[in-house]
Amino acid sequence: MLSIEQVGRRFAPGKAGATEALRDVSLRIVRGDFVALLGPSGCGKSTLLRLIAGLDQPDSGRLVWDQAPAPGEIGFVFQDSTLLPWASAAENVFLPLRLRGVARATAKNDVWAALARVGLAGFEQALPRELSGGMRMRVSIARALVTRPRVLLMDEPFAALDEFTRHRLQADLLALWLELGCTVVFVTHSIYEAAFLARRVVMMTPRPGQIGQEIRSPLWAERTRVDPAYTALVAEIGAAMDAAMVAADA
Ligand code: ADP
């Protein structure tokens, strides 16, 4: 679906000098896959995600799509739910459709269906401050899904949530991915999260960000955290991550 070819991104010099965020990054993303980009803070994961989203341009290399995504075909979910505080859940989910000129009455069914899909039926009129952190993130996911994206880009969406809520949302996200069949690229610095969610775990090395080892998950569909295959995967990713850090320090 997408071929990322020898992409580099360098940010203009600031007080701390220029930052080479990505160097020679090559990665192919296959339609329908669930890819976790895993690496320590500052290794360029968000930068890569923004390049995929078309929110930023590489300084070298290129991104080649089989079929260029139309507006609305890429959904983006950030770490913060970024909801309009004065607008109801339904109004927040309606926003991307409204920006594309869709009338409120036309959009209503899609908006309510998107909220129901993330478990928020009955909360359409609630304001963000009336919702828990997990529910706000669900609204944010519904807002990304309402345009029926082919690709869902998620930048540490659950990082600010408590462990209980995080586990619940991870399980629900997996169910959604199976139901919708879209491609997910999920940025995280959590080995456990990457192991639980992804079919492909792509590790990134510390700055300048480069693609390191890739580990394919043996898990499919119904996953539990007590599955020995899951714990073995956590151990394998952890060991690979340690080896990458040692290599980077050397
Ligand atoms: P990660 O998502 O892995 O934590 P980022 O992609 O956010 O990493 O950042 C990679 C590096 O690029 C960091 O050193 C960061 O400070 C720098 N960086 C990111 N965006 C910008 C920007 N707009 N201007 C300058 N430097 C940036």
Tab-separated table of C-alpha atoms and ligand atoms in Angstrom:
chain	number	residue	atom	x	y	z
A	1	MET	CA	0.000	0.000	0.000
A	2	LEU	CA	2.788	2.407	0.939
A	3	SER	CA	6.462	2.263	0.286
A	4	ILE	CA	8.658	4.561	2.348
A	5	GLU	CA	11.962	4.842	0.523
A	6	GLN	CA	15.165	6.096	2.118
A	7	VAL	CA	13.401	8.938	3.842
A	8	GLY	CA	15.366	11.549	5.754
A	9	ARG	CA	14.102	14.495	7.798
A	10	ARG	CA	16.268	17.147	9.352
A	11	PHE	CA	14.870	20.039	11.327
A	12	ALA	CA	16.295	23.537	10.999
A	13	PRO	CA	18.862	24.572	13.579
A	14	GLY	CA	17.406	25.787	16.853
A	15	LYS	CA	19.198	26.699	20.091
A	16	ALA	CA	20.434	23.110	20.377
A	17	GLY	CA	21.571	22.957	16.739
A	18	ALA	CA	20.037	21.093	13.822
A	19	THR	CA	18.192	17.837	14.502
A	20	GLU	CA	18.444	14.911	12.189
A	21	ALA	CA	15.198	13.197	13.150
A	22	LEU	CA	15.154	10.463	10.492
A	23	ARG	CA	17.899	8.977	8.362
A	24	ASP	CA	17.491	6.610	5.444
A	25	VAL	CA	14.208	5.150	6.643
A	26	SER	CA	12.750	2.479	4.364
A	27	LEU	CA	9.601	0.575	5.194
A	28	ARG	CA	6.785	-1.032	3.256
A	29	ILE	CA	3.315	-1.053	4.711
A	30	VAL	CA	0.894	-3.632	3.400
A	31	ARG	CA	-2.846	-3.025	3.176
A	32	GLY	CA	-4.768	-4.251	6.213
A	33	ASP	CA	-1.700	-4.625	8.398
A	34	PHE	CA	-1.306	-3.470	12.001
A	35	VAL	CA	2.187	-2.047	12.370
A	36	ALA	CA	3.631	-0.789	15.628
A	37	LEU	CA	6.493	1.700	15.402
A	38	LEU	CA	8.350	1.115	18.637
A	39	GLY	CA	11.239	3.106	19.981
A	40	PRO	CA	12.458	5.403	22.755
A	41	SER	CA	11.230	8.991	23.007
A	42	GLY	CA	12.805	11.307	20.477
A	43	CYS	CA	13.729	8.616	17.933
A	44	GLY	CA	11.523	10.104	15.231
A	45	LYS	CA	8.359	7.973	15.472
A	46	SER	CA	5.976	10.947	15.413
A	47	THR	CA	7.988	12.563	12.633
A	48	LEU	CA	7.575	9.428	10.512
A	49	LEU	CA	3.853	9.265	11.272
A	50	ARG	CA	3.426	12.920	10.273
A	51	LEU	CA	5.212	12.214	6.984
A	52	ILE	CA	2.828	9.300	6.306
A	53	ALA	CA	-0.113	11.586	7.116
A	54	GLY	CA	1.170	14.179	4.645
A	55	LEU	CA	1.423	16.735	7.459
A	56	ASP	CA	5.141	17.139	6.770
A	57	GLN	CA	7.495	16.495	3.846
A	58	PRO	CA	10.786	14.549	3.829
A	59	ASP	CA	14.069	16.291	2.995
A	60	SER	CA	15.294	13.237	1.126
A	61	GLY	CA	13.758	10.004	-0.119
A	62	ARG	CA	10.091	9.603	-0.918
A	63	LEU	CA	6.808	8.020	0.056
A	64	VAL	CA	5.106	6.087	-2.720
A	65	TRP	CA	1.445	5.113	-2.352
A	66	ASP	CA	-0.162	2.429	-4.522
A	67	GLN	CA	-3.156	4.721	-4.558
A	68	ALA	CA	-2.807	8.243	-3.211
A	69	PRO	CA	-5.157	8.694	-0.250
A	70	ALA	CA	-8.075	11.054	-0.826
A	71	PRO	CA	-9.033	13.612	1.842
A	72	GLY	CA	-10.490	11.780	4.824
A	73	GLU	CA	-8.888	8.472	3.896
A	74	ILE	CA	-6.204	8.955	6.541
A	75	GLY	CA	-7.409	9.170	10.137
A	76	PHE	CA	-5.073	10.541	12.803
A	77	VAL	CA	-5.375	10.022	16.553
A	78	PHE	CA	-3.040	11.947	18.851
A	79	GLN	CA	-1.898	11.279	22.401
A	80	ASP	CA	-4.217	13.999	23.616
A	81	SER	CA	-7.843	13.576	22.582
A	82	THR	CA	-7.778	17.181	21.237
A	83	LEU	CA	-11.557	17.666	21.543
A	84	LEU	CA	-13.292	21.030	21.347
A	85	PRO	CA	-14.207	21.561	25.025
A	86	TRP	CA	-17.410	23.495	24.326
A	87	ALA	CA	-18.776	20.985	21.804
A	88	SER	CA	-20.655	17.741	22.507
A	89	ALA	CA	-19.196	14.336	21.648
A	90	ALA	CA	-21.398	14.231	18.532
A	91	GLU	CA	-20.311	17.730	17.447
A	92	ASN	CA	-16.659	16.767	17.893
A	93	VAL	CA	-17.102	13.652	15.766
A	94	PHE	CA	-19.041	15.668	13.183
A	95	LEU	CA	-16.168	18.163	12.794
A	96	PRO	CA	-14.154	16.423	10.020
A	97	LEU	CA	-17.351	15.925	8.007
A	98	ARG	CA	-18.382	19.533	8.618
A	99	LEU	CA	-14.984	20.721	7.378
A	100	ARG	CA	-15.645	18.775	4.197
A	101	GLY	CA	-18.977	20.519	3.729
A	102	VAL	CA	-21.302	17.689	4.804
A	103	ALA	CA	-24.613	18.922	6.260
A	104	ARG	CA	-25.314	18.098	9.910
A	105	ALA	CA	-28.532	16.224	9.101
A	106	THR	CA	-26.794	14.114	6.441
A	107	ALA	CA	-23.934	13.284	8.799
A	108	LYS	CA	-26.038	12.403	11.840
A	109	ASN	CA	-26.319	8.648	11.191
A	110	ASP	CA	-22.593	8.301	10.495
A	111	VAL	CA	-21.678	10.351	13.570
A	112	TRP	CA	-23.901	8.341	15.893
A	113	ALA	CA	-22.729	5.054	14.347
A	114	ALA	CA	-19.084	6.056	14.871
A	115	LEU	CA	-19.786	6.827	18.535
A	116	ALA	CA	-21.679	3.536	18.966
A	117	ARG	CA	-18.776	1.673	17.385
A	118	VAL	CA	-16.413	2.910	20.097
A	119	GLY	CA	-18.890	2.059	22.871
A	120	LEU	CA	-20.310	5.546	23.397
A	121	ALA	CA	-23.961	5.110	22.412
A	122	GLY	CA	-25.965	7.298	24.789
A	123	PHE	CA	-23.152	9.838	25.238
A	124	GLU	CA	-23.690	11.764	22.004
A	125	GLN	CA	-24.689	14.992	23.776
A	126	ALA	CA	-22.096	14.808	26.560
A	127	LEU	CA	-19.433	17.501	26.773
A	128	PRO	CA	-15.767	16.420	26.993
A	129	ARG	CA	-15.538	17.528	30.652
A	130	GLU	CA	-18.407	15.148	31.482
A	131	LEU	CA	-16.440	12.199	30.094
A	132	SER	CA	-13.532	10.201	31.568
A	133	GLY	CA	-10.088	10.261	29.914
A	134	GLY	CA	-10.779	6.891	28.282
A	135	MET	CA	-14.142	8.066	26.956
A	136	ARG	CA	-12.576	11.230	25.550
A	137	MET	CA	-10.044	9.088	23.716
A	138	ARG	CA	-12.937	6.980	22.378
A	139	VAL	CA	-14.532	10.170	21.005
A	140	SER	CA	-11.207	11.020	19.390
A	141	ILE	CA	-11.078	7.566	17.754
A	142	ALA	CA	-14.698	7.926	16.579
A	143	ARG	CA	-13.761	11.296	15.043
A	144	ALA	CA	-10.921	9.615	13.146
A	145	LEU	CA	-13.196	6.777	12.000
A	146	VAL	CA	-16.159	8.854	10.867
A	147	THR	CA	-14.599	9.609	7.469
A	148	ARG	CA	-14.065	5.849	6.972
A	149	PRO	CA	-10.288	6.068	6.620
A	150	ARG	CA	-8.282	3.406	4.811
A	151	VAL	CA	-5.384	4.164	7.116
A	152	LEU	CA	-5.520	4.920	10.797
A	153	LEU	CA	-2.416	6.613	12.199
A	154	MET	CA	-2.183	6.610	15.974
A	155	ASP	CA	0.472	8.529	17.901
A	156	GLU	CA	0.723	7.067	21.415
A	157	PRO	CA	-3.052	7.412	21.816
A	158	PHE	CA	-3.265	5.540	25.107
A	159	ALA	CA	-0.062	6.814	26.752
A	160	ALA	CA	-1.854	9.214	29.113
A	161	LEU	CA	-4.473	6.690	30.282
A	162	ASP	CA	-4.403	4.519	33.391
A	163	GLU	CA	-3.463	0.869	32.915
A	164	PHE	CA	-7.019	-0.474	33.267
A	165	THR	CA	-8.458	1.907	30.687
A	166	ARG	CA	-5.471	1.346	28.442
A	167	HIS	CA	-5.969	-2.428	28.391
A	168	ARG	CA	-9.647	-2.008	27.648
A	169	LEU	CA	-9.025	0.398	24.786
A	170	GLN	CA	-6.307	-1.809	23.336
A	171	ALA	CA	-8.709	-4.774	23.233
A	172	ASP	CA	-11.429	-2.605	21.713
A	173	LEU	CA	-9.033	-1.200	19.121
A	174	LEU	CA	-8.097	-4.717	18.034
A	175	ALA	CA	-11.776	-5.614	17.660
A	176	LEU	CA	-12.327	-2.443	15.613
A	177	TRP	CA	-9.366	-3.187	13.374
A	178	LEU	CA	-10.685	-6.680	12.684
A	179	GLU	CA	-14.165	-5.313	12.016
A	180	LEU	CA	-13.119	-2.422	9.758
A	181	GLY	CA	-10.167	-4.030	7.983
A	182	CYS	CA	-8.262	-0.735	7.794
A	183	THR	CA	-4.496	-0.409	8.006
A	184	VAL	CA	-3.172	0.807	11.340
A	185	VAL	CA	0.208	2.374	12.059
A	186	PHE	CA	0.548	2.758	15.809
A	187	VAL	CA	3.364	4.677	17.465
A	188	THR	CA	4.299	3.594	20.956
A	189	HIS	CA	7.233	3.403	23.318
A	190	SER	CA	5.648	0.526	25.210
A	191	ILE	CA	6.959	-2.938	24.429
A	192	TYR	CA	3.852	-4.471	26.052
A	193	GLU	CA	1.508	-2.384	23.957
A	194	ALA	CA	3.354	-3.148	20.723
A	195	ALA	CA	3.380	-6.869	21.539
A	196	PHE	CA	-0.300	-6.952	22.378
A	197	LEU	CA	-1.562	-4.967	19.407
A	198	ALA	CA	0.593	-5.337	16.364
A	199	ARG	CA	1.104	-7.945	13.721
A	200	ARG	CA	4.426	-6.336	12.876
A	201	VAL	CA	6.606	-4.610	15.421
A	202	VAL	CA	9.098	-2.299	13.710
A	203	MET	CA	11.785	-1.023	16.005
A	204	MET	CA	13.390	2.361	15.580
A	205	THR	CA	16.847	3.204	16.827
A	206	PRO	CA	17.648	6.372	18.810
A	207	ARG	CA	18.288	9.602	16.944
A	208	PRO	CA	18.779	9.842	14.071
A	209	GLY	CA	15.824	7.495	13.780
A	210	GLN	CA	16.473	4.496	11.618
A	211	ILE	CA	14.547	1.291	11.131
A	212	GLY	CA	16.014	-1.477	13.255
A	213	GLN	CA	14.861	-5.016	13.714
A	214	GLU	CA	11.366	-6.090	12.793
A	215	ILE	CA	9.491	-8.782	14.677
A	216	ARG	CA	6.363	-10.452	13.349
A	217	SER	CA	3.752	-11.375	15.882
A	218	PRO	CA	2.496	-14.954	16.091
A	219	LEU	CA	-0.699	-13.696	17.755
A	220	TRP	CA	-3.930	-13.426	15.859
A	221	ALA	CA	-7.466	-12.233	16.646
A	222	GLU	CA	-8.300	-13.381	20.182
A	223	ARG	CA	-5.334	-12.409	22.296
A	224	THR	CA	-4.856	-12.497	26.003
A	225	ARG	CA	-2.032	-11.252	28.119
A	226	VAL	CA	-1.604	-14.680	29.723
A	227	ASP	CA	-1.047	-16.338	26.360
A	228	PRO	CA	2.500	-17.797	26.501
A	229	ALA	CA	3.011	-16.579	22.926
A	230	TYR	CA	2.356	-13.020	24.140
A	231	THR	CA	4.816	-13.243	27.032
A	232	ALA	CA	7.414	-14.806	24.725
A	233	LEU	CA	6.876	-11.953	22.261
A	234	VAL	CA	7.329	-9.348	25.007
A	235	ALA	CA	10.602	-11.016	25.976
A	236	GLU	CA	11.785	-11.191	22.360
A	237	ILE	CA	11.014	-7.528	21.677
A	238	GLY	CA	12.562	-6.475	24.989
A	239	ALA	CA	15.787	-8.334	24.199
A	240	ALA	CA	15.925	-6.856	20.689
A	241	MET	CA	15.337	-3.382	22.102
A	242	ASP	CA	18.141	-3.819	24.665
A	243	ALA	CA	20.496	-5.019	21.925
A	244	ALA	CA	19.613	-1.983	19.784
A	245	MET	CA	20.297	0.396	22.680
A	246	VAL	CA	23.658	-1.256	23.419
A	247	ALA	CA	24.577	-1.007	19.728
A	248	ALA	CA	23.552	2.672	19.666
A	249	ASP	CA	25.666	3.433	22.738
A	250	ALA	CA	28.725	1.669	21.305
B	1	ADP	P1	9.309	10.502	18.991
B	1	ADP	O1	7.939	10.558	18.413
B	1	ADP	O2	10.012	9.206	18.687
B	1	ADP	O3	9.354	10.829	20.452
B	1	ADP	P2	9.768	12.870	17.370
B	1	ADP	O4	9.510	12.426	15.991
B	1	ADP	O5	8.703	13.646	18.063
B	1	ADP	O6	10.210	11.617	18.257
B	1	ADP	O7	11.075	13.772	17.394
B	1	ADP	C1	12.332	13.333	16.831
B	1	ADP	C2	13.349	14.444	17.023
B	1	ADP	O8	13.042	15.524	16.139
B	1	ADP	C3	13.385	15.022	18.414
B	1	ADP	O9	14.714	15.330	18.744
B	1	ADP	C4	12.560	16.289	18.294
B	1	ADP	O10	12.976	17.259	19.219
B	1	ADP	C5	12.836	16.726	16.871
B	1	ADP	N1	11.694	17.434	16.276
B	1	ADP	C6	10.476	16.915	16.030
B	1	ADP	N2	9.673	17.825	15.440
B	1	ADP	C7	10.423	18.972	15.330
B	1	ADP	C8	10.170	20.287	14.807
B	1	ADP	N3	8.991	20.604	14.273
B	1	ADP	N4	11.177	21.192	14.873
B	1	ADP	C9	12.375	20.870	15.398
B	1	ADP	N5	12.684	19.651	15.891
B	1	ADP	C10	11.727	18.709	15.876
